[in-house]
Coordinates of C-alpha atoms and ligand atoms in Angstrom, one line a residue:
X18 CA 93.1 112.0 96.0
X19 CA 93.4 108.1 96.3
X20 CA 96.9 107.8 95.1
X21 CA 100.5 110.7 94.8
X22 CA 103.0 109.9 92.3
X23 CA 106.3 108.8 93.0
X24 CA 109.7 109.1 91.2
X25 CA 111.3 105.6 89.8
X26 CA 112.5 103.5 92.3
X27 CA 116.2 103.5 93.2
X28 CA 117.4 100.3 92.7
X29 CA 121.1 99.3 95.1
X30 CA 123.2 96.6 93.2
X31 CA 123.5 93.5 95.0
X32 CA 127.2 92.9 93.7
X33 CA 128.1 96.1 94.6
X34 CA 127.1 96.2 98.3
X35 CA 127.8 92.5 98.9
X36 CA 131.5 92.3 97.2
X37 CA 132.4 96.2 97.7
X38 CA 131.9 96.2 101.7
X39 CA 133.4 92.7 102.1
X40 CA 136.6 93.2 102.6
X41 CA 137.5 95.9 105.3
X42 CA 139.9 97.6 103.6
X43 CA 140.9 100.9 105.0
X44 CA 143.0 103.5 103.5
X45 CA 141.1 106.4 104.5
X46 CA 143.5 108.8 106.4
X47 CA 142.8 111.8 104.3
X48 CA 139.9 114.2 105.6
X49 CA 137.1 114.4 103.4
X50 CA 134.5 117.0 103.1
X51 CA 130.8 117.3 101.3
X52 CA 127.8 119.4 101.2
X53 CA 125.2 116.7 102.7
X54 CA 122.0 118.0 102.5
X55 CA 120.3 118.7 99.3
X56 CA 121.9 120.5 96.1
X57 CA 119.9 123.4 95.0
X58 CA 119.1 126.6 96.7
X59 CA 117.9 126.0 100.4
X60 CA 117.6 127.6 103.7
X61 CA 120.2 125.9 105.2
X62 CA 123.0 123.8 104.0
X63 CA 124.9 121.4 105.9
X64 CA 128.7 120.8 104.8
X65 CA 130.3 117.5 106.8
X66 CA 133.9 116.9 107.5
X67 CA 135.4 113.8 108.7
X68 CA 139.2 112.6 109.5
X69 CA 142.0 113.3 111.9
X70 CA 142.3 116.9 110.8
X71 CA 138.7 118.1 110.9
X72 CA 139.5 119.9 113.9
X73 CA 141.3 122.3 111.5
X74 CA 138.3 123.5 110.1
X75 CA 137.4 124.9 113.5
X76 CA 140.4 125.6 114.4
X77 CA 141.5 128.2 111.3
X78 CA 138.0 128.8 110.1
X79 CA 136.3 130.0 113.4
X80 CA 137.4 131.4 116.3
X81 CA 136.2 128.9 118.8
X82 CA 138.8 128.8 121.1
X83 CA 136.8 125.9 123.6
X84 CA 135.3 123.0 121.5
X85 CA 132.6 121.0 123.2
X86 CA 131.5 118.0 121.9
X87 CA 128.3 118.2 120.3
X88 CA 127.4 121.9 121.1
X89 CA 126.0 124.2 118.5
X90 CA 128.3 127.4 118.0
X91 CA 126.8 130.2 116.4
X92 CA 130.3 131.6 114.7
X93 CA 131.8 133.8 111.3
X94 CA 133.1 131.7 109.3
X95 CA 136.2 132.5 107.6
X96 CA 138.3 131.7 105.1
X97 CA 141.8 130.1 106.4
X98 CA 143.8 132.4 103.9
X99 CA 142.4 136.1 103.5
X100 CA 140.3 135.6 107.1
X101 CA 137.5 137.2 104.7
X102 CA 134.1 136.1 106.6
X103 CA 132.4 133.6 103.9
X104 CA 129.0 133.2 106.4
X105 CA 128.1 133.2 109.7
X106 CA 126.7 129.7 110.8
X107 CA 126.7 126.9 113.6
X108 CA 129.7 124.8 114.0
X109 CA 129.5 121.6 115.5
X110 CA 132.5 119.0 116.9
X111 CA 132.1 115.4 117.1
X112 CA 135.1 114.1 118.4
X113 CA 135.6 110.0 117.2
X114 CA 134.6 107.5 117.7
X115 CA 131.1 109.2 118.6
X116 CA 130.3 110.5 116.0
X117 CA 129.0 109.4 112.0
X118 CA 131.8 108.0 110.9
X119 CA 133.5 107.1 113.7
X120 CA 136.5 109.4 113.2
X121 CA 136.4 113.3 114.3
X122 CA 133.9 115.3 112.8
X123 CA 132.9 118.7 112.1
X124 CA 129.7 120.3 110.8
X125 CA 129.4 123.6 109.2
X126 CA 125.6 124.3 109.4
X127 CA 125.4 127.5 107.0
X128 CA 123.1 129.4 104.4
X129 CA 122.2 127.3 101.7
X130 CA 122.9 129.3 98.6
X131 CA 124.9 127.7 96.0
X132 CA 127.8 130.9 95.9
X133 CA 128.2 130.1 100.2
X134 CA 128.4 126.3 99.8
X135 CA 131.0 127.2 96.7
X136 CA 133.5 129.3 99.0
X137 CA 132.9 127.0 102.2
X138 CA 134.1 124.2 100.1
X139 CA 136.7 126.8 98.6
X140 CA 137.9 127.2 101.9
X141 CA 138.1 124.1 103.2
X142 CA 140.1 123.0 100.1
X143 CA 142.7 124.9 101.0
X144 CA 143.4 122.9 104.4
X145 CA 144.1 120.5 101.8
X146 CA 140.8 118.3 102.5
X147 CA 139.4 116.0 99.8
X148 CA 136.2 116.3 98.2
X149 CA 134.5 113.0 99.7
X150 CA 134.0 110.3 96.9
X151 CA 130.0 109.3 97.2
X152 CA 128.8 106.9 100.0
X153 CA 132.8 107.9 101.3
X154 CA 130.9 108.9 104.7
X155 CA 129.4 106.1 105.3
X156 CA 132.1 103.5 103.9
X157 CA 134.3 105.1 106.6
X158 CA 131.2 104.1 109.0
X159 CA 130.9 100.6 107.8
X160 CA 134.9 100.8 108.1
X161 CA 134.7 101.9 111.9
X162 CA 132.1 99.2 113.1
X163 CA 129.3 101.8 113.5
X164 CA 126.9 100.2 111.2
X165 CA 126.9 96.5 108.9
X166 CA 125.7 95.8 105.1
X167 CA 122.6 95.8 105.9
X168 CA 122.6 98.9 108.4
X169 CA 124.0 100.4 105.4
X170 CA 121.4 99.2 103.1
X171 CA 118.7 100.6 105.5
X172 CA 120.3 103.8 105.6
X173 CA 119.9 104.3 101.3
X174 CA 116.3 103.1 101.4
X175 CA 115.6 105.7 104.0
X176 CA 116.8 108.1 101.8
X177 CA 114.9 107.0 98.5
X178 CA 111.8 106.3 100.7
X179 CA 108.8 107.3 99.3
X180 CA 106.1 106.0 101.0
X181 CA 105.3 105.6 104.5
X182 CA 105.5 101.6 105.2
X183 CA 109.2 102.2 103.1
X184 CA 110.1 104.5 105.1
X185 CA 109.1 102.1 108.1
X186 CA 110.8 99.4 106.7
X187 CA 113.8 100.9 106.2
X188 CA 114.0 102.9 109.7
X189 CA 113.9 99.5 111.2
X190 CA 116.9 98.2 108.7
X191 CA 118.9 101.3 110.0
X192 CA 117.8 100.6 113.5
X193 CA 119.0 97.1 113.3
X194 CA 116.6 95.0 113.4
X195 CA 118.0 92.8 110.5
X196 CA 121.2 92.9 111.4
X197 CA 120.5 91.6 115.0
X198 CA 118.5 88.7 113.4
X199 CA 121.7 87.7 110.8
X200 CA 123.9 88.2 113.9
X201 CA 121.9 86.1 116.2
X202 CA 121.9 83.2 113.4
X203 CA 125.6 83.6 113.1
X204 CA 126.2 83.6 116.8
X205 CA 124.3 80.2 116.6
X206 CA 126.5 78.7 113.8
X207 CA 129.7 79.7 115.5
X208 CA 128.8 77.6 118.6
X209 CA 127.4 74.4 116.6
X210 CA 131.3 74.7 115.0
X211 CA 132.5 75.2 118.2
X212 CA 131.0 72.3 119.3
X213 CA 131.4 70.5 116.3
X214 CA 135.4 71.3 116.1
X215 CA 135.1 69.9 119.6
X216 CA 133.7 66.6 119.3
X217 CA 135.8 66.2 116.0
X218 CA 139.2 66.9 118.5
X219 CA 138.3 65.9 121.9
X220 CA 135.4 63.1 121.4
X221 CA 138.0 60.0 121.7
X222 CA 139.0 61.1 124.8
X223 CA 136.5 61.4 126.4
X224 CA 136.6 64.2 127.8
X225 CA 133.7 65.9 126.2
X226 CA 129.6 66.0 126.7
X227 CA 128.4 62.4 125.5
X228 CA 125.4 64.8 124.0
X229 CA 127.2 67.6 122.4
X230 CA 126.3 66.5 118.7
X231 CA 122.9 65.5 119.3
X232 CA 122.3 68.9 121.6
X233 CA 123.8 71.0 118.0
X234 CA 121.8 69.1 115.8
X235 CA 118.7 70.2 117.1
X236 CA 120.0 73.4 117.6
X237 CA 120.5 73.7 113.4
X238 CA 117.7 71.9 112.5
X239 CA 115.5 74.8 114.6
X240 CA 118.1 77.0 113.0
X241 CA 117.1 76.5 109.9
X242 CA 113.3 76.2 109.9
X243 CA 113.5 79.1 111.2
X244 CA 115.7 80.4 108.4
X245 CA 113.1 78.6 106.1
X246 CA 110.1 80.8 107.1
X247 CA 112.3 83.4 107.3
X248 CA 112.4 82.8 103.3
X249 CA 109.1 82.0 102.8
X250 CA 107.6 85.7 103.4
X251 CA 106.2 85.9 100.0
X252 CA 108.3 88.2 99.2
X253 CA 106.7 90.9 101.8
X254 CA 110.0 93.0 102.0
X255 CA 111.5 92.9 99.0
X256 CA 107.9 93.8 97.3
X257 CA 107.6 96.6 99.9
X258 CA 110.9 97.9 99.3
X259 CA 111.0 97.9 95.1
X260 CA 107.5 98.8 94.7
X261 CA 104.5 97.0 93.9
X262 CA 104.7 95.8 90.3
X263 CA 101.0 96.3 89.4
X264 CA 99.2 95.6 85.5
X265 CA 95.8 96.6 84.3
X266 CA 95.0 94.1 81.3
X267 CA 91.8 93.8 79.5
X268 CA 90.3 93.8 75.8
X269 CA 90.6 97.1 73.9
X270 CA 88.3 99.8 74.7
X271 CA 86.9 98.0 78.5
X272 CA 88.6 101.1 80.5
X273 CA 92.1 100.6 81.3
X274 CA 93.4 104.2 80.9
X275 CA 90.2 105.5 82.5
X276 CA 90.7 103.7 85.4
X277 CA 94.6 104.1 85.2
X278 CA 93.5 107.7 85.2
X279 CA 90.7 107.5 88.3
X280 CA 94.0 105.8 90.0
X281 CA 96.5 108.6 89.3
X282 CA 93.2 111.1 89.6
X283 CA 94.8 112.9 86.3
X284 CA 94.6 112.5 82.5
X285 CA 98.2 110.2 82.0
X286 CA 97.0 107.6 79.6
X287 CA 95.0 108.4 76.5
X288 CA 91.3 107.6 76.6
X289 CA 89.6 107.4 73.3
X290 CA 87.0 105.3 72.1
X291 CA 89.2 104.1 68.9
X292 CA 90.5 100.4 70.2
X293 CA 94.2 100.0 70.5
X294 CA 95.1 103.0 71.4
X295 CA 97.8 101.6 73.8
X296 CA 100.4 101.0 72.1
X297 CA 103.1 100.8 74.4
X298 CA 103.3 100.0 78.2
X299 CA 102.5 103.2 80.0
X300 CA 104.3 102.8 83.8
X301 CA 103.7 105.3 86.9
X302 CA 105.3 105.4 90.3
X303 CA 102.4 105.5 92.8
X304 CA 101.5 105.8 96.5
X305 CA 98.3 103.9 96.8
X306 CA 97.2 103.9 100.7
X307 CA 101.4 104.2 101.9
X308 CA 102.2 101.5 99.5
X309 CA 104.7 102.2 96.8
X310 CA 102.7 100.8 93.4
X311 CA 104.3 100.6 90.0
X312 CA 101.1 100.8 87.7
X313 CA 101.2 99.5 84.3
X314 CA 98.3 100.2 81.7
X315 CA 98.6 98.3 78.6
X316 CA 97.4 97.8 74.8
X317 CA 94.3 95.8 74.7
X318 CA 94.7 92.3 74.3
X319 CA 93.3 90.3 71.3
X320 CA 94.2 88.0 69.0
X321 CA 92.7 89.3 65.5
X322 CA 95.0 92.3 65.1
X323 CA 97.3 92.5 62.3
X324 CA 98.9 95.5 63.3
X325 CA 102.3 94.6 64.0
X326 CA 102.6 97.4 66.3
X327 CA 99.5 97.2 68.2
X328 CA 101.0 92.7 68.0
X329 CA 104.1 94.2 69.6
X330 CA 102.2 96.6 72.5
X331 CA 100.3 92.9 73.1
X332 CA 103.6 90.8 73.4
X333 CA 105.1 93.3 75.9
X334 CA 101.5 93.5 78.1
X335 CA 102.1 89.7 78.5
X336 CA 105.5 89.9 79.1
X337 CA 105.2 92.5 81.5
X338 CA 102.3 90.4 83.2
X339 CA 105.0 87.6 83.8
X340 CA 106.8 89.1 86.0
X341 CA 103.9 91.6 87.6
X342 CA 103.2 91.1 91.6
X343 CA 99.4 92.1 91.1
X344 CA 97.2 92.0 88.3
X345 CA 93.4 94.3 87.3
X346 CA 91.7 91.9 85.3
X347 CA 89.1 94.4 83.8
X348 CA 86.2 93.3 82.1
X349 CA 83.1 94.8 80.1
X350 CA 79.9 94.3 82.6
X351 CA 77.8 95.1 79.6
X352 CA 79.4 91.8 77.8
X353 CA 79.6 89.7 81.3
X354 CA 75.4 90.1 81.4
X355 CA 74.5 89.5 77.5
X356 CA 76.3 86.6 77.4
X357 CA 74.4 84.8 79.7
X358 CA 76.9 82.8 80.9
X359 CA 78.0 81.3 84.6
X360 CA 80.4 83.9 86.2
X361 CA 83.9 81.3 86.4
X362 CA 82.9 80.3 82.6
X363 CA 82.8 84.0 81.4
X364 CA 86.2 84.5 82.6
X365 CA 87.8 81.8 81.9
X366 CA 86.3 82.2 79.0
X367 CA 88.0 85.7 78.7
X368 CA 91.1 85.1 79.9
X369 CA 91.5 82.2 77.3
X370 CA 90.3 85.2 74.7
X371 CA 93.0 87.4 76.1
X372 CA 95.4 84.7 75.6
X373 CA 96.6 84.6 79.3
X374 CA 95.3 81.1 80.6
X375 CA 99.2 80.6 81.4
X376 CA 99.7 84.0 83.2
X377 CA 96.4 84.3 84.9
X378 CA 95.1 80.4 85.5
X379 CA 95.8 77.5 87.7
X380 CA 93.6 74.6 87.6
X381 CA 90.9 76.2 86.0
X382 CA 90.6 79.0 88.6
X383 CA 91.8 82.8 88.6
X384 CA 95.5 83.0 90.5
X385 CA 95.6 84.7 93.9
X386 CA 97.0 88.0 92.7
X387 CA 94.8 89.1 90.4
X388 CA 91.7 90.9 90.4
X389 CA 88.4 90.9 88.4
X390 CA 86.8 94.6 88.0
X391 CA 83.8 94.9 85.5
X392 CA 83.3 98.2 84.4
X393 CA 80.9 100.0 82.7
X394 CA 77.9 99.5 84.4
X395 CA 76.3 102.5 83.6
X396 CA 75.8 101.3 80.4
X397 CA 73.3 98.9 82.1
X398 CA 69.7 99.2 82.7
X399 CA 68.8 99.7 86.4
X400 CA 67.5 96.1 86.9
X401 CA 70.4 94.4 85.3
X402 CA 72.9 96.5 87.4
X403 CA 71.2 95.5 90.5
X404 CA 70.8 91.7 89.8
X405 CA 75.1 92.2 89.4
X406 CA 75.9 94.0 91.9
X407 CA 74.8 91.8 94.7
X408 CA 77.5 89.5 93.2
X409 CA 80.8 90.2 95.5
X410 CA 82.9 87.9 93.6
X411 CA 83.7 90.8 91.3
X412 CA 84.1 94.4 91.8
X413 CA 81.6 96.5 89.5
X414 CA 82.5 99.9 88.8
X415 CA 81.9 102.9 86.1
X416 CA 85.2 105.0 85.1
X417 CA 82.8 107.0 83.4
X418 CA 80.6 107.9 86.5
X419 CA 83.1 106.9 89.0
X420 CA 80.8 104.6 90.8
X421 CA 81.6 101.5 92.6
X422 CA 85.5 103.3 92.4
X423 CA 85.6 103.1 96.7
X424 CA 85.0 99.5 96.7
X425 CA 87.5 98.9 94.4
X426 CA 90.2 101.1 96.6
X427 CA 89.4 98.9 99.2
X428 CA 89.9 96.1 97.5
X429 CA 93.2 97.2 95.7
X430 CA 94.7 98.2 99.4
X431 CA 93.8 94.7 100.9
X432 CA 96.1 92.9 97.7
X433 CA 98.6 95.3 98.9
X434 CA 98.7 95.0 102.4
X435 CA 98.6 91.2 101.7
X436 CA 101.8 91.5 99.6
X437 CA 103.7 94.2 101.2
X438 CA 102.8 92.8 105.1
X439 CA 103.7 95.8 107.7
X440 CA 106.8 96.5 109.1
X441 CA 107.6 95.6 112.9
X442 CA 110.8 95.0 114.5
X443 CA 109.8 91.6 116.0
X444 CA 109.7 90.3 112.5
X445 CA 112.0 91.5 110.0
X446 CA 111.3 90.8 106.3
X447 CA 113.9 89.8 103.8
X448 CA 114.4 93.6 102.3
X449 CA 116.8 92.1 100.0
X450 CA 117.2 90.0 96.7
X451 CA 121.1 89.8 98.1
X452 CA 119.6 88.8 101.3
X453 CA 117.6 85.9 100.1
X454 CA 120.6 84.8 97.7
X455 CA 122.6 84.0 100.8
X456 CA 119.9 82.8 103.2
X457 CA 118.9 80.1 100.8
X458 CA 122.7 79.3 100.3
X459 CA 123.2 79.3 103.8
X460 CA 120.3 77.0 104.0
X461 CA 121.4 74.9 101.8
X462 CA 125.0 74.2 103.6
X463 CA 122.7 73.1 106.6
X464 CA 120.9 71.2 104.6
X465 CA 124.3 69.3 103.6
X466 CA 125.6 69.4 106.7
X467 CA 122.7 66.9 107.9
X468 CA 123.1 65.0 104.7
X469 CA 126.8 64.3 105.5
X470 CA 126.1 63.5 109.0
X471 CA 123.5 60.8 108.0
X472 CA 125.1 59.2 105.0
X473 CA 126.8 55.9 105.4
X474 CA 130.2 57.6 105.6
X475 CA 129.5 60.4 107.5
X476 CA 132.1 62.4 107.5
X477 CA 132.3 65.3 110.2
X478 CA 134.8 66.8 108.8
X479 CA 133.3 68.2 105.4
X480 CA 130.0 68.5 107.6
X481 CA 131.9 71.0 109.5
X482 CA 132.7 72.7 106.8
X483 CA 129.5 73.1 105.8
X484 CA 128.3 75.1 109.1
X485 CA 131.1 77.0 108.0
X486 CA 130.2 78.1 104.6
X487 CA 126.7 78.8 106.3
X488 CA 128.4 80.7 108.3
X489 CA 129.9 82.8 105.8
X490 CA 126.9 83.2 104.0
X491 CA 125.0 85.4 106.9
X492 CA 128.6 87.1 107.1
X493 CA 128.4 88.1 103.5
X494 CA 125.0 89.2 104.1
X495 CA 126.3 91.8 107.3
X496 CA 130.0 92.5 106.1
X497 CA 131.1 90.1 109.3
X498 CA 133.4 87.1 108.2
X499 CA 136.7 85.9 110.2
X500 CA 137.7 83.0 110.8
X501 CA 139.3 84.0 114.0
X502 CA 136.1 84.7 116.0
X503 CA 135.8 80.8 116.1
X504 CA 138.8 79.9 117.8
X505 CA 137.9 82.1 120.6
X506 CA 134.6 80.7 120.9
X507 CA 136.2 76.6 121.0
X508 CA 138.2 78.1 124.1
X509 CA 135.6 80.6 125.7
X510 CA 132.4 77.7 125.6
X511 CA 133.9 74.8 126.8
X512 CA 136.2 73.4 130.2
X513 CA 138.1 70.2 128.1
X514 CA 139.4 67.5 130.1
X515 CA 137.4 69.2 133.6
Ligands
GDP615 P1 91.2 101.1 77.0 O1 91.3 100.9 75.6 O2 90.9 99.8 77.7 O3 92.3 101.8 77.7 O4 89.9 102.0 77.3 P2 89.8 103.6 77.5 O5 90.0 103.9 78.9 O6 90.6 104.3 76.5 O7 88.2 103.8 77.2 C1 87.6 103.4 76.0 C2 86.3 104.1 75.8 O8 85.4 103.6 76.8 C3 86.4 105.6 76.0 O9 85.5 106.2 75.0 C4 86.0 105.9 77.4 O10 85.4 107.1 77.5 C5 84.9 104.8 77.5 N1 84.7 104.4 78.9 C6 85.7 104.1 79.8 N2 85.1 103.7 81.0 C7 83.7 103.8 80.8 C8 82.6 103.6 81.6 O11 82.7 103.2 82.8 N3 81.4 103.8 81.0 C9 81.2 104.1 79.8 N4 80.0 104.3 79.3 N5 82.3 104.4 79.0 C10 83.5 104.2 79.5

């Protein structure tokens, strides 16, 4: 099977993870509980407490008299009133701050059916433990130090992975890998301010490097290319992370939902041999070769309709094409060869017929992510179909006799690999939309920073600043901003007046 569906994509709001988890607010002394593996019946179910009194739980629920940090305890477990055994299960203590959360921990690992979890949580109720609020666990985390923003954000794409390269991608969030990069970068702009507060203060005097500025220009300006590629990924991450946004457009009747259908190898889109059939925009959640692929078939696209429905299911194709990451151009084979024309003028001939020249042309030449399939070449006769097929700027296939279907899976899985990129550690992608928000703003303060230092005034002090609200901008991306941190650095870096 080329290609396994996937659920929708879980989408994390950028506001909510940015503005939530900025402030380190803590009011968490309560102990919280939850069942944290999977509702529904299961072998095992896993219910997680975390606060000063989780010890409690062991304490009046088992009779472990020695805890041992991170040892599996195969114990009754009882309820805290009636000492009526509820389940017998392992009991694990993880004192803080090693453990999850970074406060005390216990896990109750017991049978997973749903009356068990429902007097385990019973039980632990009655020690007067709250039910924890979702994401409370790893709020209290973020809270503790143990892991940033974008740990955090690694840690929910891990669990909506669907695909191998997501999972990949997002092991490596979790693992740090962006968050050492931000860090590095910030460690950077809090010794150009350093030295920048230094020179501002000390320079008269004196007393201070005769290079310091020069020496922390050219540390920015590296700074920020490097930020700049950083940005200029194509997307790679981002792409990899929300799925592949991918559109089969064509004429009515050329083979759209039969080669949706060879894609998801089952009948989801209607094939008939009545045109516009497609009304509306039929979307599936794929994984095509480890990538995650949104695939969109839609209604045929011609201009002599009159059908304001079938109008509409053309408006929304185009719309839908606007913002697509990769497009299947498919043509008729049959049409391409009895029209005698030059390849490039018989598709820019149909595109223009489609009505996409602005969606699907630039200077007169098919855009980079799109596609041209011809189908239907069964319908040829034997010598026409070879005179075509040695022609590899197109990809000739037949839904109907599912020839030339391997070329075109190669094909499809080198536009993916060119937009998703592969994971590694060396070289983070931008996994983000949040993330790219503040690297260009924190750009962009660099950028100002050089313009104030150049102009004709040249004022250091709102330059400074500017390093500052660059600062700020990979802080907001981690959940690290204080202004204190500087101060220690002006005072750690330099010997004044030595
Ligand atoms: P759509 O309108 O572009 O979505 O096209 P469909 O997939 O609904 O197909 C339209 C008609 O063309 C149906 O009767 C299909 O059976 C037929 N068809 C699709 N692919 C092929 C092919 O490769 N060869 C032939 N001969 N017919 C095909």
């Amino acid at each position: 099977m080329l290609a396994r569906c996937l659920t929708p994509r879980f989408m994390i709001s950028p506001e909510t993870a940015g503005v939530f988890f900025f402030n380190r607010r803590w009011n968490g002394n309560s102990t919280i509980f939850a069942l944290s593996s999977g509702h529904g019946k299961c072998g095992v179910a896993v219910i997680r407490i975390s606060g000063s009194q989780a010890i409690d739980a062991l304490k009046q629920m088992t009779n472990i008299t020695k805890l041992e940090p991170r040892k599996a305890f195969l114990r009754n477990i009882c309820d805290p009133d009636t000492r009526e055994v509820i389940d017998k299960g392992l009991c694990l203590w993880f004192p803080g701050p090693n453990s999850f959360t970074g406060e005390d921990s216990v896990e109750f690992q017991i049978h997973g059916g749903s009356a068990v979890i429902a007097a385990v949580s019973a039980a632990l109720s009655k020690l007067k433990f709250a039910h924890a609020l979702p994401g409370e666990f790893t709020r209290r985390a973020f809270y503790n130090n143990k892991l940033d923003l974008t740990e955090i954000e690694g840690l929910a794409d891990l669990i909506h992975a669907e695909t191998e390269l997501q999972r990949k991608q997002a092991y490596l969030q979790v693992d740090g890998s962006l968050s050492k990069l931000y860090n590095k970068w910030r460690k950077t702009l809090l010794q150009s301010i350093a030295h920048v507060e230094a020179y501002i203060d000390f320079s008269e005097d004196d007393n201070i490097e005769a290079d310091i500025m020069d020496k922390c220009n050219n540390v920015l300006k590296v700074l920020n290319q490097e930020i700049k590629r950083h940005l200029s990924d194509g997307r790679k991450g981002e792409i990899l992370r929300e799925g592949v946004r991918t559109v089969i457009l064509g004429e009515p009747n050329v083979g759209k939902s039969s080669l949706l259908n060879y894609l998801v190898q089952r009948e989801a889109a209607i094939v008939t041999p009545i045109p516009g059939t497609t009304r509306d925009i039929v979307e599936l959640n794929l994984n095509i070769f480890d990538y995650p692929v949104i695939l969109a078939d839609t209604a045929g696209l011609r201009k002599e309709t009159t059908d304001i429905v079938e109008i509409e299911g053309i408006h929304r194709a185009k719309n839908y094409t606007k913002g697509a990451d990769f497009v299947i151009l498919l043509a008729n084979s049959v049409s391409y060869l009895r029209s005698k024309k030059k390849y490039d003028e018989f598709i820019i001939d149909y595109v223009e017929r489609l009505g996409l020249n602005d969606l699907l042309l630039n200077n007169g030449k098919v855009m980079d992510h799109c596609i041209v399939v011809m189908n239907k070449i069964d319908l040829l006769e034997p010598q026409e179909r070879d005179s075509l097929l040695k022609d590899d700027r197109t990809i000739f296939i037949s839904c109907a006799r599912e020839e030339g279907l391997q070329k075109f899976s190669k094909r499809v899985a080198i536009h993916l690999k060119n937009l998703c990129g592969n994971p590694c550690r060396e070289n983070p992608t931008v996994s983000q939309t949040r993330h790219r928000i503040h690297l260009t703003n924190c750009s962009e303060h660099i950028d100002n920073y050089f313009d104030l230092i150049k102009s004709e005034e040249r004022d250091i002090v709102l330059a400074a600043q500017e390093i500052r609200n660059a600062m700020r901008e990979l802080g907001l991306i981690t959940g690290y901003v204080s202004v204190e941190q500087i101060l220690d650095v002006i005072f750690k870096d330099f010997c004044i007046g030595k």
